[in-house]
Amino acid sequence: MYITGLLVLMLMLFDGIECVAFYTEKPSYIESCRIYEPEFTNCSTRSIQGFMNQVIKGIPEIDETFGPIDPMKQDQLVFNQDNSDVASISANLTEMLIRGFGKMVIKESKVSKKDFSWLTKIYLPTMRLDCKYKMIGRILLVPLRGGGDMSMEIDDLNILMITRTHLYEKGGYTFYNVTSVRVKLEVGKVKTHMDNLFNGRSKEVEQGTNQFFNENWRDLFEALRPLVAETVERTLLKLLQQLFNLIPANFFVEDIPNSLNLYGRKTQLIA
Ligand SMILES: *[C@@H]1O[C@H](CO)[C@@H](O)[C@H](O)[C@H]1NC(C)=O
Ligand SMILES: *[C@@H]1O[C@H](CO)[C@@H](O)[C@H](O)[C@H]1NC(C)=O
Ligand SMILES: *[C@@H]1O[C@H](CO)[C@@H](O)[C@H](O)[C@H]1NC(C)=O
């Protein structure tokens, strides 16, 4: 069943029928590169930037399952951190809205010839996170117990993204299974606001604390870094998994090895 390059493959599984849809024709907005040729990283960087530009404009299958990229809605994040000098936080973030990925710049996109993991350098002029928060804990020695609206604006955000993948075959194509995303963040400047920090007990103390946090934004960001990193990691993992289940890896890396050749036939057949 071919619908303008989108193949709907019905897979009979032990427990029933699963519908997996994916592209069988390379869309014109994807530039193919060859990993065993020099200048691959230049080509890949250009290719991923062009692809992301299209993702930002909208790809119907992604709009349907993931939603728009900017602003991007995210589910809740439950976060616990207690072993740090600067912070001990239990936080629940809900109704998350992330702005800024619409302006992402791919500075470098490297792919490992060994295991086809990726090393990607991404720059966002600004990333803004708005959410509802509930938090108990201590940040920069300030004990907090509150919940309400929270916003955080990061200027000049450099993301180093480390992505693990596992190749697999589907309908005669090789695909990336994106299995994990880790990020390292470098920030220019961070502005944060949390209302109702002390369950509304004192507006003055709340204002004073927000001011204190912003005057010490570097320390505040260090305290919140794991929480921000986890938010970015979860967002990118979900997006990349959906994108690369939809579009064969062959369209990006023309000469990517078949997973059976890469990992060896034996392990594949047993798996
Ligand atoms: C490829 O990228 C490198 C490093 O970014 C750069 O120095 C070089 O000029 C680029 N080559 C081409 C042909 O674009
Ligand atoms: C966050 O939610 C979890 C369960 O979803 C709950 O156990 C925890 O107490 C909540 N934390 C805060 C700070 O509200
Ligand atoms: C992708 O990897 C996950 C584990 O990270 C696994 O559960 C899933 O079955 C894999 N999917 C495919 C199609 O290989």
PDB file of C-alpha atoms and ligand atoms in Angstrom:
ATOM      1  CA  MET A   1       0.000   0.000   0.000  1.00  0.00           C
ATOM      2  CA  TYR A   2       1.899   3.072  -1.184  1.00  0.00           C
ATOM      3  CA  ILE A   3       0.504   6.451  -0.246  1.00  0.00           C
ATOM      4  CA  THR A   4       2.799   9.114  -1.715  1.00  0.00           C
ATOM      5  CA  GLY A   5       5.939   7.413  -0.541  1.00  0.00           C
ATOM      6  CA  LEU A   6       4.563   6.396   2.803  1.00  0.00           C
ATOM      7  CA  LEU A   7       4.356   2.676   3.222  1.00  0.00           C
ATOM      8  CA  VAL A   8       1.978   1.212   5.692  1.00  0.00           C
ATOM      9  CA  LEU A   9       3.415  -2.072   6.719  1.00  0.00           C
ATOM     10  CA  MET A  10       1.271  -4.523   8.558  1.00  0.00           C
ATOM     11  CA  LEU A  11       3.361  -6.684  10.814  1.00  0.00           C
ATOM     12  CA  MET A  12       1.882  -9.823  12.220  1.00  0.00           C
ATOM     13  CA  LEU A  13       3.153 -10.085  15.736  1.00  0.00           C
ATOM     14  CA  PHE A  14       2.531 -12.754  18.300  1.00  0.00           C
ATOM     15  CA  ASP A  15       0.055 -10.558  20.033  1.00  0.00           C
ATOM     16  CA  GLY A  16      -1.780  -9.166  17.050  1.00  0.00           C
ATOM     17  CA  ILE A  17      -1.316  -6.690  14.247  1.00  0.00           C
ATOM     18  CA  GLU A  18       0.731  -3.547  14.537  1.00  0.00           C
ATOM     19  CA  CYS A  19       0.646  -0.729  11.998  1.00  0.00           C
ATOM     20  CA  VAL A  20       4.020   0.831  11.271  1.00  0.00           C
ATOM     21  CA  ALA A  21       4.128   3.689   8.797  1.00  0.00           C
ATOM     22  CA  PHE A  22       7.343   4.983   7.314  1.00  0.00           C
ATOM     23  CA  TYR A  23       8.773   6.760   4.279  1.00  0.00           C
ATOM     24  CA  THR A  24       9.843   4.620   1.349  1.00  0.00           C
ATOM     25  CA  GLU A  25      10.808   7.506  -0.922  1.00  0.00           C
ATOM     26  CA  LYS A  26      13.392  10.069   0.049  1.00  0.00           C
ATOM     27  CA  PRO A  27      11.745  13.472   0.519  1.00  0.00           C
ATOM     28  CA  SER A  28      13.506  16.236  -1.451  1.00  0.00           C
ATOM     29  CA  TYR A  29      14.360  18.145   1.741  1.00  0.00           C
ATOM     30  CA  ILE A  30      16.800  15.443   2.872  1.00  0.00           C
ATOM     31  CA  GLU A  31      20.349  15.647   1.547  1.00  0.00           C
ATOM     32  CA  SER A  32      22.075  12.262   1.483  1.00  0.00           C
ATOM     33  CA  CYS A  33      25.683  11.897   2.620  1.00  0.00           C
ATOM     34  CA  ARG A  34      28.237   9.102   2.400  1.00  0.00           C
ATOM     35  CA  ILE A  35      29.973   8.266   5.653  1.00  0.00           C
ATOM     36  CA  TYR A  36      32.936   6.505   4.042  1.00  0.00           C
ATOM     37  CA  GLU A  37      33.827   9.617   2.056  1.00  0.00           C
ATOM     38  CA  PRO A  38      35.801  12.598   3.336  1.00  0.00           C
ATOM     39  CA  GLU A  39      33.841  15.712   4.281  1.00  0.00           C
ATOM     40  CA  PHE A  40      31.050  13.536   5.656  1.00  0.00           C
ATOM     41  CA  THR A  41      30.664  15.699   8.753  1.00  0.00           C
ATOM     42  CA  ASN A  42      30.263  18.850   6.645  1.00  0.00           C
ATOM     43  CA  CYS A  43      27.634  17.134   4.529  1.00  0.00           C
ATOM     44  CA  SER A  44      25.862  15.664   7.553  1.00  0.00           C
ATOM     45  CA  THR A  45      25.805  19.010   9.353  1.00  0.00           C
ATOM     46  CA  ARG A  46      24.183  20.642   6.309  1.00  0.00           C
ATOM     47  CA  SER A  47      21.817  17.712   5.867  1.00  0.00           C
ATOM     48  CA  ILE A  48      20.599  17.674   9.473  1.00  0.00           C
ATOM     49  CA  GLN A  49      20.156  21.457   9.468  1.00  0.00           C
ATOM     50  CA  GLY A  50      18.043  21.243   6.305  1.00  0.00           C
ATOM     51  CA  PHE A  51      16.057  18.381   7.754  1.00  0.00           C
ATOM     52  CA  MET A  52      15.449  20.220  11.028  1.00  0.00           C
ATOM     53  CA  ASN A  53      14.303  23.297   9.111  1.00  0.00           C
ATOM     54  CA  GLN A  54      11.638  21.104   7.535  1.00  0.00           C
ATOM     55  CA  VAL A  55      10.715  19.503  10.864  1.00  0.00           C
ATOM     56  CA  ILE A  56      10.247  23.010  12.277  1.00  0.00           C
ATOM     57  CA  LYS A  57       8.018  23.949   9.320  1.00  0.00           C
ATOM     58  CA  GLY A  58       6.084  20.752   9.909  1.00  0.00           C
ATOM     59  CA  ILE A  59       6.044  17.133   8.802  1.00  0.00           C
ATOM     60  CA  PRO A  60       2.460  15.814   8.887  1.00  0.00           C
ATOM     61  CA  GLU A  61       3.234  12.505  10.643  1.00  0.00           C
ATOM     62  CA  ILE A  62       5.239  14.288  13.337  1.00  0.00           C
ATOM     63  CA  ASP A  63       2.678  17.062  13.785  1.00  0.00           C
ATOM     64  CA  GLU A  64       0.156  14.315  14.443  1.00  0.00           C
ATOM     65  CA  THR A  65       2.101  12.295  16.996  1.00  0.00           C
ATOM     66  CA  PHE A  66       4.518  14.801  18.535  1.00  0.00           C
ATOM     67  CA  GLY A  67       2.914  18.169  17.848  1.00  0.00           C
ATOM     68  CA  PRO A  68       4.635  21.371  16.794  1.00  0.00           C
ATOM     69  CA  ILE A  69       8.323  21.944  17.560  1.00  0.00           C
ATOM     70  CA  ASP A  70       8.003  25.568  18.633  1.00  0.00           C
ATOM     71  CA  PRO A  71       6.336  26.068  21.003  1.00  0.00           C
ATOM     72  CA  MET A  72       6.648  22.470  22.073  1.00  0.00           C
ATOM     73  CA  LYS A  73       4.371  20.875  24.629  1.00  0.00           C
ATOM     74  CA  GLN A  74       5.782  18.317  27.023  1.00  0.00           C
ATOM     75  CA  ASP A  75       4.290  15.986  29.570  1.00  0.00           C
ATOM     76  CA  GLN A  76       5.145  16.196  33.162  1.00  0.00           C
ATOM     77  CA  LEU A  77       8.555  15.707  34.631  1.00  0.00           C
ATOM     78  CA  VAL A  78       9.024  14.250  38.086  1.00  0.00           C
ATOM     79  CA  PHE A  79      12.451  15.116  39.359  1.00  0.00           C
ATOM     80  CA  ASN A  80      14.381  14.153  42.469  1.00  0.00           C
ATOM     81  CA  GLN A  81      17.856  15.188  43.370  1.00  0.00           C
ATOM     82  CA  ASP A  82      19.299  14.953  46.793  1.00  0.00           C
ATOM     83  CA  ASN A  83      22.999  14.470  46.763  1.00  0.00           C
ATOM     84  CA  SER A  84      24.187  17.881  45.811  1.00  0.00           C
ATOM     85  CA  ASP A  85      25.694  20.685  47.893  1.00  0.00           C
ATOM     86  CA  VAL A  86      23.824  23.360  46.024  1.00  0.00           C
ATOM     87  CA  ALA A  87      20.403  21.820  45.837  1.00  0.00           C
ATOM     88  CA  SER A  88      18.200  19.107  47.113  1.00  0.00           C
ATOM     89  CA  ILE A  89      14.988  19.221  45.189  1.00  0.00           C
ATOM     90  CA  SER A  90      11.911  17.172  44.634  1.00  0.00           C
ATOM     91  CA  ALA A  91      10.034  18.850  41.844  1.00  0.00           C
ATOM     92  CA  ASN A  92       7.105  18.096  39.608  1.00  0.00           C
ATOM     93  CA  LEU A  93       6.820  20.125  36.458  1.00  0.00           C
ATOM     94  CA  THR A  94       3.569  19.973  34.500  1.00  0.00           C
ATOM     95  CA  GLU A  95       2.012  21.752  31.507  1.00  0.00           C
ATOM     96  CA  MET A  96       5.481  22.356  30.135  1.00  0.00           C
ATOM     97  CA  LEU A  97       5.837  24.614  27.126  1.00  0.00           C
ATOM     98  CA  ILE A  98       9.266  24.950  25.550  1.00  0.00           C
ATOM     99  CA  ARG A  99      10.059  27.740  23.124  1.00  0.00           C
ATOM    100  CA  GLY A 100      13.184  28.238  21.041  1.00  0.00           C
ATOM    101  CA  PHE A 101      13.806  25.026  19.106  1.00  0.00           C
ATOM    102  CA  GLY A 102      12.378  26.731  16.003  1.00  0.00           C
ATOM    103  CA  LYS A 103      15.633  28.676  15.743  1.00  0.00           C
ATOM    104  CA  MET A 104      18.012  25.786  16.301  1.00  0.00           C
ATOM    105  CA  VAL A 105      21.342  25.902  14.540  1.00  0.00           C
ATOM    106  CA  ILE A 106      23.114  22.622  13.866  1.00  0.00           C
ATOM    107  CA  LYS A 107      26.759  23.523  14.310  1.00  0.00           C
ATOM    108  CA  GLU A 108      28.097  20.033  13.803  1.00  0.00           C
ATOM    109  CA  SER A 109      26.658  16.584  13.194  1.00  0.00           C
ATOM    110  CA  LYS A 110      29.124  13.743  13.570  1.00  0.00           C
ATOM    111  CA  VAL A 111      28.231  10.086  13.153  1.00  0.00           C
ATOM    112  CA  SER A 112      30.472   7.294  14.432  1.00  0.00           C
ATOM    113  CA  LYS A 113      31.497   4.743  11.817  1.00  0.00           C
ATOM    114  CA  LYS A 114      31.957   2.239  14.610  1.00  0.00           C
ATOM    115  CA  ASP A 115      28.575   2.170  16.320  1.00  0.00           C
ATOM    116  CA  PHE A 116      26.573   4.862  14.502  1.00  0.00           C
ATOM    117  CA  SER A 117      26.136   6.941  17.605  1.00  0.00           C
ATOM    118  CA  TRP A 118      25.939  10.688  17.029  1.00  0.00           C
ATOM    119  CA  LEU A 119      27.695  13.704  18.427  1.00  0.00           C
ATOM    120  CA  THR A 120      25.718  16.829  17.618  1.00  0.00           C
ATOM    121  CA  LYS A 121      26.403  20.443  18.470  1.00  0.00           C
ATOM    122  CA  ILE A 122      23.247  22.531  18.593  1.00  0.00           C
ATOM    123  CA  TYR A 123      22.874  26.241  19.310  1.00  0.00           C
ATOM    124  CA  LEU A 124      19.699  28.007  20.397  1.00  0.00           C
ATOM    125  CA  PRO A 125      19.740  31.800  20.641  1.00  0.00           C
ATOM    126  CA  THR A 126      17.076  31.522  23.360  1.00  0.00           C
ATOM    127  CA  MET A 127      15.233  28.714  25.058  1.00  0.00           C
ATOM    128  CA  ARG A 128      12.297  29.491  27.280  1.00  0.00           C
ATOM    129  CA  LEU A 129      10.550  27.039  29.537  1.00  0.00           C
ATOM    130  CA  ASP A 130       7.155  27.809  31.066  1.00  0.00           C
ATOM    131  CA  CYS A 131       5.469  25.353  33.376  1.00  0.00           C
ATOM    132  CA  LYS A 132       3.567  24.753  36.563  1.00  0.00           C
ATOM    133  CA  TYR A 133       5.824  23.539  39.302  1.00  0.00           C
ATOM    134  CA  LYS A 134       5.549  21.906  42.680  1.00  0.00           C
ATOM    135  CA  MET A 135       8.744  21.840  44.639  1.00  0.00           C
ATOM    136  CA  ILE A 136      10.031  20.830  48.025  1.00  0.00           C
ATOM    137  CA  GLY A 137      13.668  21.248  48.852  1.00  0.00           C
ATOM    138  CA  ARG A 138      16.512  23.629  49.143  1.00  0.00           C
ATOM    139  CA  ILE A 139      18.262  25.706  46.514  1.00  0.00           C
ATOM    140  CA  LEU A 140      21.327  27.815  47.414  1.00  0.00           C
ATOM    141  CA  LEU A 141      20.506  27.214  51.082  1.00  0.00           C
ATOM    142  CA  VAL A 142      16.983  28.592  50.680  1.00  0.00           C
ATOM    143  CA  PRO A 143      14.388  26.093  51.882  1.00  0.00           C
ATOM    144  CA  LEU A 144      11.445  26.009  49.489  1.00  0.00           C
ATOM    145  CA  ARG A 145       7.997  24.540  49.664  1.00  0.00           C
ATOM    146  CA  GLY A 146       5.658  25.852  47.069  1.00  0.00           C
ATOM    147  CA  GLY A 147       4.063  25.563  43.702  1.00  0.00           C
ATOM    148  CA  GLY A 148       2.760  27.734  40.929  1.00  0.00           C
ATOM    149  CA  ASP A 149       4.001  29.170  37.677  1.00  0.00           C
ATOM    150  CA  MET A 150       7.635  28.944  36.761  1.00  0.00           C
ATOM    151  CA  SER A 151       9.528  30.382  33.835  1.00  0.00           C
ATOM    152  CA  MET A 152      13.129  30.110  32.813  1.00  0.00           C
ATOM    153  CA  GLU A 153      14.768  31.882  29.917  1.00  0.00           C
ATOM    154  CA  ILE A 154      18.203  30.800  28.743  1.00  0.00           C
ATOM    155  CA  ASP A 155      20.155  32.947  26.294  1.00  0.00           C
ATOM    156  CA  ASP A 156      22.912  31.514  24.119  1.00  0.00           C
ATOM    157  CA  LEU A 157      22.328  27.863  24.820  1.00  0.00           C
ATOM    158  CA  ASN A 158      24.904  25.454  23.426  1.00  0.00           C
ATOM    159  CA  ILE A 159      23.844  21.836  23.546  1.00  0.00           C
ATOM    160  CA  LEU A 160      26.288  18.999  23.037  1.00  0.00           C
ATOM    161  CA  MET A 161      24.066  16.022  22.317  1.00  0.00           C
ATOM    162  CA  ILE A 162      25.326  12.454  22.612  1.00  0.00           C
ATOM    163  CA  THR A 163      22.907  10.031  21.006  1.00  0.00           C
ATOM    164  CA  ARG A 164      23.107   6.251  21.108  1.00  0.00           C
ATOM    165  CA  THR A 165      21.432   4.318  18.345  1.00  0.00           C
ATOM    166  CA  HIS A 166      20.826   0.735  17.358  1.00  0.00           C
ATOM    167  CA  LEU A 167      20.318  -0.040  13.692  1.00  0.00           C
ATOM    168  CA  TYR A 168      17.455  -2.262  12.596  1.00  0.00           C
ATOM    169  CA  GLU A 169      15.820  -3.349   9.347  1.00  0.00           C
ATOM    170  CA  LYS A 170      12.290  -2.525   8.278  1.00  0.00           C
ATOM    171  CA  GLY A 171      10.766  -3.045   4.828  1.00  0.00           C
ATOM    172  CA  GLY A 172      14.162  -3.354   3.149  1.00  0.00           C
ATOM    173  CA  TYR A 173      15.594  -0.212   4.757  1.00  0.00           C
ATOM    174  CA  THR A 174      17.945   0.335   7.661  1.00  0.00           C
ATOM    175  CA  PHE A 175      16.618   2.516  10.472  1.00  0.00           C
ATOM    176  CA  TYR A 176      18.067   4.178  13.535  1.00  0.00           C
ATOM    177  CA  ASN A 177      16.526   3.103  16.806  1.00  0.00           C
ATOM    178  CA  VAL A 178      17.418   6.060  18.992  1.00  0.00           C
ATOM    179  CA  THR A 179      18.025   4.467  22.374  1.00  0.00           C
ATOM    180  CA  SER A 180      19.403   7.282  24.516  1.00  0.00           C
ATOM    181  CA  VAL A 181      20.133  10.994  24.463  1.00  0.00           C
ATOM    182  CA  ARG A 182      22.514  12.731  26.846  1.00  0.00           C
ATOM    183  CA  VAL A 183      23.174  16.453  26.748  1.00  0.00           C
ATOM    184  CA  LYS A 184      25.823  18.783  28.068  1.00  0.00           C
ATOM    185  CA  LEU A 185      24.627  22.362  28.341  1.00  0.00           C
ATOM    186  CA  GLU A 186      26.525  25.629  28.179  1.00  0.00           C
ATOM    187  CA  VAL A 187      24.516  28.732  28.896  1.00  0.00           C
ATOM    188  CA  GLY A 188      25.074  32.413  28.261  1.00  0.00           C
ATOM    189  CA  LYS A 189      22.606  33.935  30.689  1.00  0.00           C
ATOM    190  CA  VAL A 190      19.649  32.550  32.637  1.00  0.00           C
ATOM    191  CA  LYS A 191      16.613  34.350  34.026  1.00  0.00           C
ATOM    192  CA  THR A 192      14.212  32.473  36.257  1.00  0.00           C
ATOM    193  CA  HIS A 193      10.956  33.302  37.936  1.00  0.00           C
ATOM    194  CA  MET A 194       9.011  31.105  40.319  1.00  0.00           C
ATOM    195  CA  ASP A 195       5.873  32.416  41.915  1.00  0.00           C
ATOM    196  CA  ASN A 196       4.386  31.133  45.151  1.00  0.00           C
ATOM    197  CA  LEU A 197       7.735  29.836  46.380  1.00  0.00           C
ATOM    198  CA  PHE A 198       6.654  29.535  49.992  1.00  0.00           C
ATOM    199  CA  ASN A 199       3.030  28.609  49.396  1.00  0.00           C
ATOM    200  CA  GLY A 200       2.147  32.270  49.235  1.00  0.00           C
ATOM    201  CA  ARG A 201       3.104  32.950  52.806  1.00  0.00           C
ATOM    202  CA  SER A 202       5.017  36.116  52.086  1.00  0.00           C
ATOM    203  CA  LYS A 203       5.035  38.037  48.824  1.00  0.00           C
ATOM    204  CA  GLU A 204       8.020  40.135  49.924  1.00  0.00           C
ATOM    205  CA  VAL A 205      10.150  37.131  50.786  1.00  0.00           C
ATOM    206  CA  GLU A 206       9.117  35.524  47.505  1.00  0.00           C
ATOM    207  CA  GLN A 207      10.128  38.599  45.513  1.00  0.00           C
ATOM    208  CA  GLY A 208      13.352  38.888  47.451  1.00  0.00           C
ATOM    209  CA  THR A 209      14.157  35.240  46.815  1.00  0.00           C
ATOM    210  CA  ASN A 210      13.530  35.519  43.075  1.00  0.00           C
ATOM    211  CA  GLN A 211      15.754  38.563  43.022  1.00  0.00           C
ATOM    212  CA  PHE A 212      18.427  36.712  44.993  1.00  0.00           C
ATOM    213  CA  PHE A 213      18.196  33.779  42.570  1.00  0.00           C
ATOM    214  CA  ASN A 214      18.608  36.066  39.558  1.00  0.00           C
ATOM    215  CA  GLU A 215      21.500  37.933  41.090  1.00  0.00           C
ATOM    216  CA  ASN A 216      23.121  34.548  41.592  1.00  0.00           C
ATOM    217  CA  TRP A 217      21.893  33.057  38.345  1.00  0.00           C
ATOM    218  CA  ARG A 218      25.052  31.084  37.696  1.00  0.00           C
ATOM    219  CA  ASP A 219      24.703  29.259  41.011  1.00  0.00           C
ATOM    220  CA  LEU A 220      20.963  28.883  40.518  1.00  0.00           C
ATOM    221  CA  PHE A 221      21.520  27.352  37.116  1.00  0.00           C
ATOM    222  CA  GLU A 222      24.100  24.943  38.533  1.00  0.00           C
ATOM    223  CA  ALA A 223      21.475  23.875  41.069  1.00  0.00           C
ATOM    224  CA  LEU A 224      18.823  23.432  38.408  1.00  0.00           C
ATOM    225  CA  ARG A 225      21.151  22.093  35.690  1.00  0.00           C
ATOM    226  CA  PRO A 226      20.197  18.410  36.119  1.00  0.00           C
ATOM    227  CA  LEU A 227      16.531  19.322  35.912  1.00  0.00           C
ATOM    228  CA  VAL A 228      17.003  21.395  32.754  1.00  0.00           C
ATOM    229  CA  ALA A 229      19.250  18.756  31.185  1.00  0.00           C
ATOM    230  CA  GLU A 230      16.702  16.049  31.865  1.00  0.00           C
ATOM    231  CA  THR A 231      13.933  18.156  30.333  1.00  0.00           C
ATOM    232  CA  VAL A 232      15.987  18.716  27.175  1.00  0.00           C
ATOM    233  CA  GLU A 233      17.063  15.056  27.000  1.00  0.00           C
ATOM    234  CA  ARG A 234      13.536  13.718  27.303  1.00  0.00           C
ATOM    235  CA  THR A 235      12.252  16.166  24.719  1.00  0.00           C
ATOM    236  CA  LEU A 236      14.955  15.358  22.175  1.00  0.00           C
ATOM    237  CA  LEU A 237      14.751  11.604  22.758  1.00  0.00           C
ATOM    238  CA  LYS A 238      11.022  11.546  22.084  1.00  0.00           C
ATOM    239  CA  LEU A 239      11.352  13.724  18.983  1.00  0.00           C
ATOM    240  CA  LEU A 240      14.315  11.824  17.525  1.00  0.00           C
ATOM    241  CA  GLN A 241      12.727   8.419  18.158  1.00  0.00           C
ATOM    242  CA  GLN A 242       9.633   9.426  16.236  1.00  0.00           C
ATOM    243  CA  LEU A 243      11.562  11.077  13.393  1.00  0.00           C
ATOM    244  CA  PHE A 244      13.907   8.159  12.835  1.00  0.00           C
ATOM    245  CA  ASN A 245      11.230   5.489  13.087  1.00  0.00           C
ATOM    246  CA  LEU A 246       9.543   7.351  10.250  1.00  0.00           C
ATOM    247  CA  ILE A 247      12.498   8.033   7.950  1.00  0.00           C
ATOM    248  CA  PRO A 248      15.093   5.407   6.988  1.00  0.00           C
ATOM    249  CA  ALA A 249      18.689   6.042   7.989  1.00  0.00           C
ATOM    250  CA  ASN A 250      19.660   5.251   4.368  1.00  0.00           C
ATOM    251  CA  PHE A 251      18.182   8.591   3.294  1.00  0.00           C
ATOM    252  CA  PHE A 252      20.676  10.415   5.519  1.00  0.00           C
ATOM    253  CA  VAL A 253      23.645   8.068   5.249  1.00  0.00           C
ATOM    254  CA  GLU A 254      23.445   6.472   1.808  1.00  0.00           C
ATOM    255  CA  ASP A 255      26.178   3.935   2.518  1.00  0.00           C
ATOM    256  CA  ILE A 256      25.100   2.969   6.039  1.00  0.00           C
ATOM    257  CA  PRO A 257      25.735  -0.730   6.627  1.00  0.00           C
ATOM    258  CA  ASN A 258      22.856  -3.099   7.013  1.00  0.00           C
ATOM    259  CA  SER A 259      22.361  -3.886  10.710  1.00  0.00           C
ATOM    260  CA  LEU A 260      22.946  -7.567  10.015  1.00  0.00           C
ATOM    261  CA  ASN A 261      26.407  -6.752   8.653  1.00  0.00           C
ATOM    262  CA  LEU A 262      27.183  -4.256  11.396  1.00  0.00           C
ATOM    263  CA  TYR A 263      26.284  -6.400  14.391  1.00  0.00           C
ATOM    264  CA  GLY A 264      26.697  -9.819  12.829  1.00  0.00           C
ATOM    265  CA  ARG A 265      24.000 -12.118  11.633  1.00  0.00           C
ATOM    266  CA  LYS A 266      24.112 -14.504  14.568  1.00  0.00           C
ATOM    267  CA  THR A 267      23.126 -12.068  17.286  1.00  0.00           C
ATOM    268  CA  GLN A 268      20.368 -10.662  15.090  1.00  0.00           C
ATOM    269  CA  LEU A 269      18.809 -14.054  14.457  1.00  0.00           C
ATOM    270  CA  ILE A 270      18.860 -14.946  18.119  1.00  0.00           C
ATOM    271  CA  ALA A 271      17.360 -11.592  19.121  1.00  0.00           C
TER     272      ALA A 271
HETATM  273  C1  LIG B   1      34.267  21.292   6.509  1.00  0.00           C
HETATM  274  O1  LIG B   1      34.185  21.629   7.887  1.00  0.00           O
HETATM  275  C2  LIG B   1      35.418  22.062   8.430  1.00  0.00           C
HETATM  276  C3  LIG B   1      35.233  22.228   9.925  1.00  0.00           C
HETATM  277  O2  LIG B   1      34.040  22.856  10.242  1.00  0.00           O
HETATM  278  C4  LIG B   1      35.852  23.352   7.728  1.00  0.00           C
HETATM  279  O3  LIG B   1      37.082  23.775   8.248  1.00  0.00           O
HETATM  280  C5  LIG B   1      35.965  23.078   6.239  1.00  0.00           C
HETATM  281  O4  LIG B   1      36.239  24.291   5.563  1.00  0.00           O
HETATM  282  C6  LIG B   1      34.682  22.494   5.704  1.00  0.00           C
HETATM  283  N1  LIG B   1      34.888  22.096   4.307  1.00  0.00           N
HETATM  284  C7  LIG B   1      34.003  22.366   3.369  1.00  0.00           C
HETATM  285  C8  LIG B   1      34.342  21.867   2.008  1.00  0.00           C
HETATM  286  O5  LIG B   1      32.963  22.972   3.574  1.00  0.00           O
HETATM  287  C1  LIG B   2       5.525  14.680  42.594  1.00  0.00           C
HETATM  288  O1  LIG B   2       4.661  13.669  42.162  1.00  0.00           O
HETATM  289  C2  LIG B   2       4.915  12.418  42.770  1.00  0.00           C
HETATM  290  C3  LIG B   2       3.967  11.397  42.171  1.00  0.00           C
HETATM  291  O2  LIG B   2       3.572  11.756  40.894  1.00  0.00           O
HETATM  292  C4  LIG B   2       4.725  12.517  44.278  1.00  0.00           C
HETATM  293  O3  LIG B   2       5.046  11.278  44.877  1.00  0.00           O
HETATM  294  C5  LIG B   2       5.619  13.600  44.825  1.00  0.00           C
HETATM  295  O4  LIG B   2       5.377  13.793  46.189  1.00  0.00           O
HETATM  296  C6  LIG B   2       5.390  14.900  44.097  1.00  0.00           C
HETATM  297  N1  LIG B   2       6.360  15.886  44.557  1.00  0.00           N
HETATM  298  C7  LIG B   2       6.012  17.132  44.883  1.00  0.00           C
HETATM  299  C8  LIG B   2       7.119  18.041  45.312  1.00  0.00           C
HETATM  300  O5  LIG B   2       4.861  17.547  44.838  1.00  0.00           O
HETATM  301  C1  LIG B   3      14.484   0.052  20.188  1.00  0.00           C
HETATM  302  O1  LIG B   3      15.185  -0.025  21.417  1.00  0.00           O
HETATM  303  C2  LIG B   3      14.387  -0.281  22.544  1.00  0.00           C
HETATM  304  C3  LIG B   3      15.277  -0.331  23.766  1.00  0.00           C
HETATM  305  O2  LIG B   3      15.969   0.843  23.907  1.00  0.00           O
HETATM  306  C4  LIG B   3      13.659  -1.587  22.384  1.00  0.00           C
HETATM  307  O3  LIG B   3      12.785  -1.789  23.458  1.00  0.00           O
HETATM  308  C5  LIG B   3      12.863  -1.584  21.080  1.00  0.00           C
HETATM  309  O4  LIG B   3      12.289  -2.853  20.867  1.00  0.00           O
HETATM  310  C6  LIG B   3      13.780  -1.253  19.916  1.00  0.00           C
HETATM  311  N1  LIG B   3      12.972  -1.156  18.694  1.00  0.00           N
HETATM  312  C7  LIG B   3      13.353  -1.709  17.555  1.00  0.00           C
HETATM  313  C8  LIG B   3      12.430  -1.532  16.413  1.00  0.00           C
HETATM  314  O5  LIG B   3      14.396  -2.337  17.424  1.00  0.00           O
END
